[in-house]
PDB file of C-alpha atoms in Angstrom:
ATOM      1  CA  MET A  13      75.819  58.142  51.584  1.00  0.00           C
ATOM      2  CA  THR A  14      74.351  60.661  49.835  1.00  0.00           C
ATOM      3  CA  CYS A  15      73.087  60.231  45.655  1.00  0.00           C
ATOM      4  CA  SER A  16      70.630  61.755  43.511  1.00  0.00           C
ATOM      5  CA  ARG A  17      68.617  59.472  41.460  1.00  0.00           C
ATOM      6  CA  PRO A  18      70.654  56.590  41.191  1.00  0.00           C
ATOM      7  CA  ALA A  19      70.556  55.025  37.212  1.00  0.00           C
ATOM      8  CA  SER A  20      70.527  50.747  37.734  1.00  0.00           C
ATOM      9  CA  SER A  21      74.797  50.292  37.121  1.00  0.00           C
ATOM     10  CA  ASP A  22      74.947  52.896  39.788  1.00  0.00           C
ATOM     11  CA  PRO A  23      76.348  50.126  42.932  1.00  0.00           C
ATOM     12  CA  ARG A  24      74.395  52.165  45.194  1.00  0.00           C
ATOM     13  CA  THR A  25      71.200  51.026  43.507  1.00  0.00           C
ATOM     14  CA  GLY A  26      71.724  47.724  45.130  1.00  0.00           C
ATOM     15  CA  GLU A  27      71.806  48.871  49.004  1.00  0.00           C
ATOM     16  CA  LEU A  28      69.430  51.666  48.407  1.00  0.00           C
ATOM     17  CA  ARG A  29      66.908  48.876  47.152  1.00  0.00           C
ATOM     18  CA  ARG A  30      67.446  46.315  49.758  1.00  0.00           C
ATOM     19  CA  LYS A  31      66.602  49.594  52.466  1.00  0.00           C
ATOM     20  CA  ALA A  32      63.430  50.534  50.132  1.00  0.00           C
ATOM     21  CA  GLY A  33      62.069  47.188  50.141  1.00  0.00           C
ATOM     22  CA  ALA A  34      61.663  47.140  53.929  1.00  0.00           C
ATOM     23  CA  VAL A  35      59.528  50.399  53.866  1.00  0.00           C
ATOM     24  CA  LYS A  36      55.542  49.996  54.949  1.00  0.00           C
ATOM     25  CA  LEU A  37      55.807  53.942  55.781  1.00  0.00           C
ATOM     26  CA  LEU A  38      57.215  57.138  54.369  1.00  0.00           C
ATOM     27  CA  LEU A  39      56.953  59.453  57.487  1.00  0.00           C
ATOM     28  CA  LEU A  40      57.628  63.493  56.227  1.00  0.00           C
ATOM     29  CA  ASP A  41      57.788  66.567  57.851  1.00  0.00           C
ATOM     30  CA  VAL A  42      56.321  69.149  56.892  1.00  0.00           C
ATOM     31  CA  ASP A  43      58.079  72.486  56.608  1.00  0.00           C
ATOM     32  CA  GLY A  44      60.730  72.816  53.919  1.00  0.00           C
ATOM     33  CA  VAL A  45      59.349  69.195  53.188  1.00  0.00           C
ATOM     34  CA  LEU A  46      55.835  68.388  51.778  1.00  0.00           C
ATOM     35  CA  THR A  47      56.134  72.914  51.426  1.00  0.00           C
ATOM     36  CA  ASP A  48      58.893  75.354  50.893  1.00  0.00           C
ATOM     37  CA  GLY A  49      59.476  76.452  53.989  1.00  0.00           C
ATOM     38  CA  GLY A  50      58.656  79.437  54.074  1.00  0.00           C
ATOM     39  CA  ILE A  51      55.319  81.443  55.592  1.00  0.00           C
ATOM     40  CA  VAL A  52      53.114  83.497  54.438  1.00  0.00           C
ATOM     41  CA  ILE A  53      50.873  85.761  56.636  1.00  0.00           C
ATOM     42  CA  ASP A  54      47.923  87.608  55.173  1.00  0.00           C
ATOM     43  CA  GLU A  55      47.238  91.048  56.102  1.00  0.00           C
ATOM     44  CA  ARG A  56      44.387  88.697  58.722  1.00  0.00           C
ATOM     45  CA  GLY A  57      47.272  87.721  59.763  1.00  0.00           C
ATOM     46  CA  GLU A  58      45.776  84.650  58.817  1.00  0.00           C
ATOM     47  CA  GLU A  59      49.005  81.990  58.018  1.00  0.00           C
ATOM     48  CA  VAL A  60      49.089  80.710  54.149  1.00  0.00           C
ATOM     49  CA  THR A  61      50.994  77.499  53.534  1.00  0.00           C
ATOM     50  CA  ARG A  62      50.887  75.996  50.361  1.00  0.00           C
ATOM     51  CA  PHE A  63      51.399  72.336  49.138  1.00  0.00           C
ATOM     52  CA  ASP A  64      52.687  70.928  46.045  1.00  0.00           C
ATOM     53  CA  VAL A  65      49.851  69.217  43.785  1.00  0.00           C
ATOM     54  CA  GLN A  66      52.778  66.827  42.554  1.00  0.00           C
ATOM     55  CA  ASP A  67      53.973  65.959  45.871  1.00  0.00           C
ATOM     56  CA  GLY A  68      49.990  64.764  47.193  1.00  0.00           C
ATOM     57  CA  HIS A  69      50.084  62.298  44.238  1.00  0.00           C
ATOM     58  CA  GLY A  70      53.286  60.625  44.546  1.00  0.00           C
ATOM     59  CA  ILE A  71      52.023  60.223  48.155  1.00  0.00           C
ATOM     60  CA  LYS A  72      48.688  58.673  46.872  1.00  0.00           C
ATOM     61  CA  LEU A  73      50.586  56.507  44.593  1.00  0.00           C
ATOM     62  CA  LEU A  74      52.155  55.109  48.009  1.00  0.00           C
ATOM     63  CA  GLN A  75      49.444  53.866  49.190  1.00  0.00           C
ATOM     64  CA  ASP A  76      48.080  52.571  46.199  1.00  0.00           C
ATOM     65  CA  ALA A  77      51.386  50.161  46.671  1.00  0.00           C
ATOM     66  CA  GLY A  78      50.229  49.883  50.099  1.00  0.00           C
ATOM     67  CA  ILE A  79      52.622  51.999  52.025  1.00  0.00           C
ATOM     68  CA  ARG A  80      51.231  54.380  54.580  1.00  0.00           C
ATOM     69  CA  VAL A  81      52.456  57.560  54.686  1.00  0.00           C
ATOM     70  CA  GLY A  82      52.884  59.997  57.231  1.00  0.00           C
ATOM     71  CA  LEU A  83      53.387  63.321  58.925  1.00  0.00           C
ATOM     72  CA  LEU A  84      55.937  64.388  61.477  1.00  0.00           C
ATOM     73  CA  THR A  85      55.945  67.888  62.737  1.00  0.00           C
ATOM     74  CA  GLY A  86      57.165  70.614  65.036  1.00  0.00           C
ATOM     75  CA  ARG A  87      54.349  73.254  64.605  1.00  0.00           C
ATOM     76  CA  ALA A  88      50.569  72.726  64.483  1.00  0.00           C
ATOM     77  CA  SER A  89      48.462  74.414  61.770  1.00  0.00           C
ATOM     78  CA  ARG A  90      44.985  74.173  60.700  1.00  0.00           C
ATOM     79  CA  ALA A  91      46.034  73.550  56.994  1.00  0.00           C
ATOM     80  CA  VAL A  92      48.039  71.013  57.648  1.00  0.00           C
ATOM     81  CA  ALA A  93      44.879  68.666  59.338  1.00  0.00           C
ATOM     82  CA  VAL A  94      43.196  69.616  56.529  1.00  0.00           C
ATOM     83  CA  ARG A  95      45.384  68.343  53.460  1.00  0.00           C
ATOM     84  CA  ALA A  96      45.697  65.188  55.710  1.00  0.00           C
ATOM     85  CA  GLU A  97      42.462  64.869  56.244  1.00  0.00           C
ATOM     86  CA  ARG A  98      41.913  65.352  52.095  1.00  0.00           C
ATOM     87  CA  LEU A  99      45.262  63.207  51.104  1.00  0.00           C
ATOM     88  CA  SER A 100      43.812  60.229  53.643  1.00  0.00           C
ATOM     89  CA  ILE A 101      46.828  60.383  56.188  1.00  0.00           C
ATOM     90  CA  GLY A 102      45.471  59.015  59.567  1.00  0.00           C
ATOM     91  CA  LEU A 103      49.626  59.712  61.036  1.00  0.00           C
ATOM     92  CA  VAL A 104      49.627  63.145  61.562  1.00  0.00           C
ATOM     93  CA  TYR A 105      51.835  64.436  64.637  1.00  0.00           C
ATOM     94  CA  GLN A 106      50.696  67.664  64.780  1.00  0.00           C
ATOM     95  CA  ASN A 107      53.616  70.678  67.460  1.00  0.00           C
ATOM     96  CA  VAL A 108      56.290  67.651  67.939  1.00  0.00           C
ATOM     97  CA  ALA A 109      58.960  69.791  69.677  1.00  0.00           C
ATOM     98  CA  ASP A 110      60.869  66.568  70.065  1.00  0.00           C
ATOM     99  CA  LYS A 111      60.937  64.922  66.878  1.00  0.00           C
ATOM    100  CA  LEU A 112      62.747  62.021  68.210  1.00  0.00           C
ATOM    101  CA  ARG A 113      59.912  61.571  71.130  1.00  0.00           C
ATOM    102  CA  GLY A 114      57.660  61.833  68.403  1.00  0.00           C
ATOM    103  CA  TYR A 115      59.288  59.350  66.382  1.00  0.00           C
ATOM    104  CA  GLU A 116      59.277  56.488  69.001  1.00  0.00           C
ATOM    105  CA  ARG A 117      55.358  57.614  69.240  1.00  0.00           C
ATOM    106  CA  VAL A 118      54.831  56.949  65.730  1.00  0.00           C
ATOM    107  CA  LYS A 119      56.249  53.418  65.701  1.00  0.00           C
ATOM    108  CA  ALA A 120      54.267  52.693  69.331  1.00  0.00           C
ATOM    109  CA  ASP A 121      51.205  53.286  67.598  1.00  0.00           C
ATOM    110  CA  THR A 122      51.778  51.758  63.995  1.00  0.00           C
ATOM    111  CA  GLY A 123      54.179  48.437  65.293  1.00  0.00           C
ATOM    112  CA  LEU A 124      57.069  49.257  63.035  1.00  0.00           C
ATOM    113  CA  ALA A 125      60.495  48.671  63.913  1.00  0.00           C
ATOM    114  CA  ASP A 126      62.796  51.560  62.376  1.00  0.00           C
ATOM    115  CA  GLY A 127      63.599  49.336  59.119  1.00  0.00           C
ATOM    116  CA  GLU A 128      60.276  49.362  58.266  1.00  0.00           C
ATOM    117  CA  ILE A 129      60.066  53.586  57.941  1.00  0.00           C
ATOM    118  CA  ALA A 130      61.782  56.603  55.375  1.00  0.00           C
ATOM    119  CA  TYR A 131      61.643  59.699  56.644  1.00  0.00           C
ATOM    120  CA  VAL A 132      62.424  62.794  54.919  1.00  0.00           C
ATOM    121  CA  GLY A 133      63.372  65.757  57.482  1.00  0.00           C
ATOM    122  CA  ASP A 134      65.252  68.902  56.061  1.00  0.00           C
ATOM    123  CA  ASP A 135      66.269  70.363  59.304  1.00  0.00           C
ATOM    124  CA  MET A 136      68.461  69.568  62.107  1.00  0.00           C
ATOM    125  CA  GLN A 137      65.709  68.380  64.699  1.00  0.00           C
ATOM    126  CA  ASP A 138      65.493  65.593  62.040  1.00  0.00           C
ATOM    127  CA  LEU A 139      68.478  64.491  62.021  1.00  0.00           C
ATOM    128  CA  PRO A 140      68.237  61.800  65.694  1.00  0.00           C
ATOM    129  CA  VAL A 141      64.715  60.541  62.905  1.00  0.00           C
ATOM    130  CA  LEU A 142      67.239  60.610  60.014  1.00  0.00           C
ATOM    131  CA  ARG A 143      69.993  58.295  61.584  1.00  0.00           C
ATOM    132  CA  ARG A 144      67.130  55.633  63.074  1.00  0.00           C
ATOM    133  CA  VAL A 145      65.224  55.173  59.902  1.00  0.00           C
ATOM    134  CA  ALA A 146      65.436  52.740  57.119  1.00  0.00           C
ATOM    135  CA  PHE A 147      65.569  54.948  54.654  1.00  0.00           C
ATOM    136  CA  ALA A 148      66.523  58.592  55.235  1.00  0.00           C
ATOM    137  CA  VAL A 149      65.555  60.947  52.454  1.00  0.00           C
ATOM    138  CA  THR A 150      66.639  65.581  52.779  1.00  0.00           C
ATOM    139  CA  VAL A 151      66.032  67.680  50.715  1.00  0.00           C
ATOM    140  CA  PRO A 152      68.616  70.271  48.898  1.00  0.00           C
ATOM    141  CA  ASN A 153      67.557  72.892  50.466  1.00  0.00           C
ATOM    142  CA  ALA A 154      68.385  71.624  53.872  1.00  0.00           C
ATOM    143  CA  TRP A 155      70.477  72.151  56.752  1.00  0.00           C
ATOM    144  CA  ASP A 156      74.213  71.564  54.956  1.00  0.00           C
ATOM    145  CA  ASP A 157      75.351  68.933  57.532  1.00  0.00           C
ATOM    146  CA  LEU A 158      72.425  66.484  57.011  1.00  0.00           C
ATOM    147  CA  LYS A 159      73.035  65.989  53.213  1.00  0.00           C
ATOM    148  CA  GLY A 160      76.199  63.749  53.895  1.00  0.00           C
ATOM    149  CA  ARG A 161      74.361  61.508  56.620  1.00  0.00           C
ATOM    150  CA  VAL A 162      71.456  60.723  54.461  1.00  0.00           C
ATOM    151  CA  ASP A 163      70.712  57.509  51.836  1.00  0.00           C
ATOM    152  CA  TYR A 164      69.563  59.817  49.342  1.00  0.00           C
ATOM    153  CA  VAL A 165      68.976  63.664  49.076  1.00  0.00           C
ATOM    154  CA  THR A 166      66.439  64.922  46.247  1.00  0.00           C
ATOM    155  CA  THR A 167      67.416  66.875  43.154  1.00  0.00           C
ATOM    156  CA  ARG A 168      64.172  68.588  43.694  1.00  0.00           C
ATOM    157  CA  THR A 169      63.282  71.503  46.872  1.00  0.00           C
ATOM    158  CA  GLY A 170      61.042  70.897  49.701  1.00  0.00           C
ATOM    159  CA  GLY A 171      57.443  72.126  48.280  1.00  0.00           C
ATOM    160  CA  HIS A 172      57.927  71.892  45.321  1.00  0.00           C
ATOM    161  CA  GLY A 173      58.165  68.581  43.965  1.00  0.00           C
ATOM    162  CA  ALA A 174      60.985  66.519  46.546  1.00  0.00           C
ATOM    163  CA  VAL A 175      57.972  64.133  48.287  1.00  0.00           C
ATOM    164  CA  ARG A 176      56.622  63.325  44.837  1.00  0.00           C
ATOM    165  CA  GLU A 177      60.133  62.083  44.012  1.00  0.00           C
ATOM    166  CA  VAL A 178      60.679  60.353  46.851  1.00  0.00           C
ATOM    167  CA  ALA A 179      57.730  58.539  46.143  1.00  0.00           C
ATOM    168  CA  GLU A 180      58.227  57.275  42.726  1.00  0.00           C
ATOM    169  CA  LEU A 181      62.139  56.270  44.227  1.00  0.00           C
ATOM    170  CA  LEU A 182      60.439  54.121  46.493  1.00  0.00           C
ATOM    171  CA  LEU A 183      57.986  52.991  44.106  1.00  0.00           C
ATOM    172  CA  ARG A 184      60.964  51.979  41.293  1.00  0.00           C
ATOM    173  CA  LEU A 185      63.292  50.352  44.073  1.00  0.00           C
ATOM    174  CA  THR A 186      60.504  48.049  44.722  1.00  0.00           C
ATOM    175  CA  GLY A 187      59.657  47.537  41.793  1.00  0.00           C
ATOM    176  CA  LYS A 188      55.919  48.724  42.614  1.00  0.00           C
ATOM    177  CA  TRP A 189      56.052  51.548  39.999  1.00  0.00           C
ATOM    178  CA  ASP A 190      55.897  49.877  36.525  1.00  0.00           C
ATOM    179  CA  PRO A 191      52.270  48.192  38.227  1.00  0.00           C
ATOM    180  CA  LEU A 192      50.839  51.664  39.319  1.00  0.00           C
ATOM    181  CA  LEU A 193      52.070  52.979  35.317  1.00  0.00           C
ATOM    182  CA  LYS A 194      50.068  50.179  33.809  1.00  0.00           C
ATOM    183  CA  ASP A 195      46.639  52.348  35.031  1.00  0.00           C
ATOM    184  CA  TYR A 196      47.584  55.885  33.332  1.00  0.00           C
ATOM    185  CA  ASP A 197      49.642  53.730  30.295  1.00  0.00           C
ATOM    186  CA  ARG A 198      46.569  53.070  28.478  1.00  0.00           C
TER     187      ARG A 198
END
């Protein structure tokens, strides 16, 4: 089932609410999800990675609501390690060629089951994980074949607020959004 932000009257909302309600961990691919998937190499040959500040705030909101966040990426990058540290993301799995094997390691390390994990991925190597988690999400700039196999397709693209959108969606579906909003709406 795919959808963009569901209206409360949308019949899919009940199913999404049920799936989201059990989520204790939002697991994220990095390239194409937390970033726009582009690779910039400067004149020294150093890789430069751009992250979205709103995505970072969405991660913090999830953490404040008691939902853990983790990263599962096929590449290794110092920038990812630094970003994870700055956002207090303790679950960081880099250089994971086999995403399903990496996902099984995440479950073993956290003690969580499939039904307690949401995952955002954007390419074919993410499909095995997306097929197992409770709440499967992709972005509009993802590999086209993923879009029909997930619970939700964001309206925002990877690296440009997609993670924030997922964070707000999970918080709204689980009833945790309004209490968090009170801290800002004074």
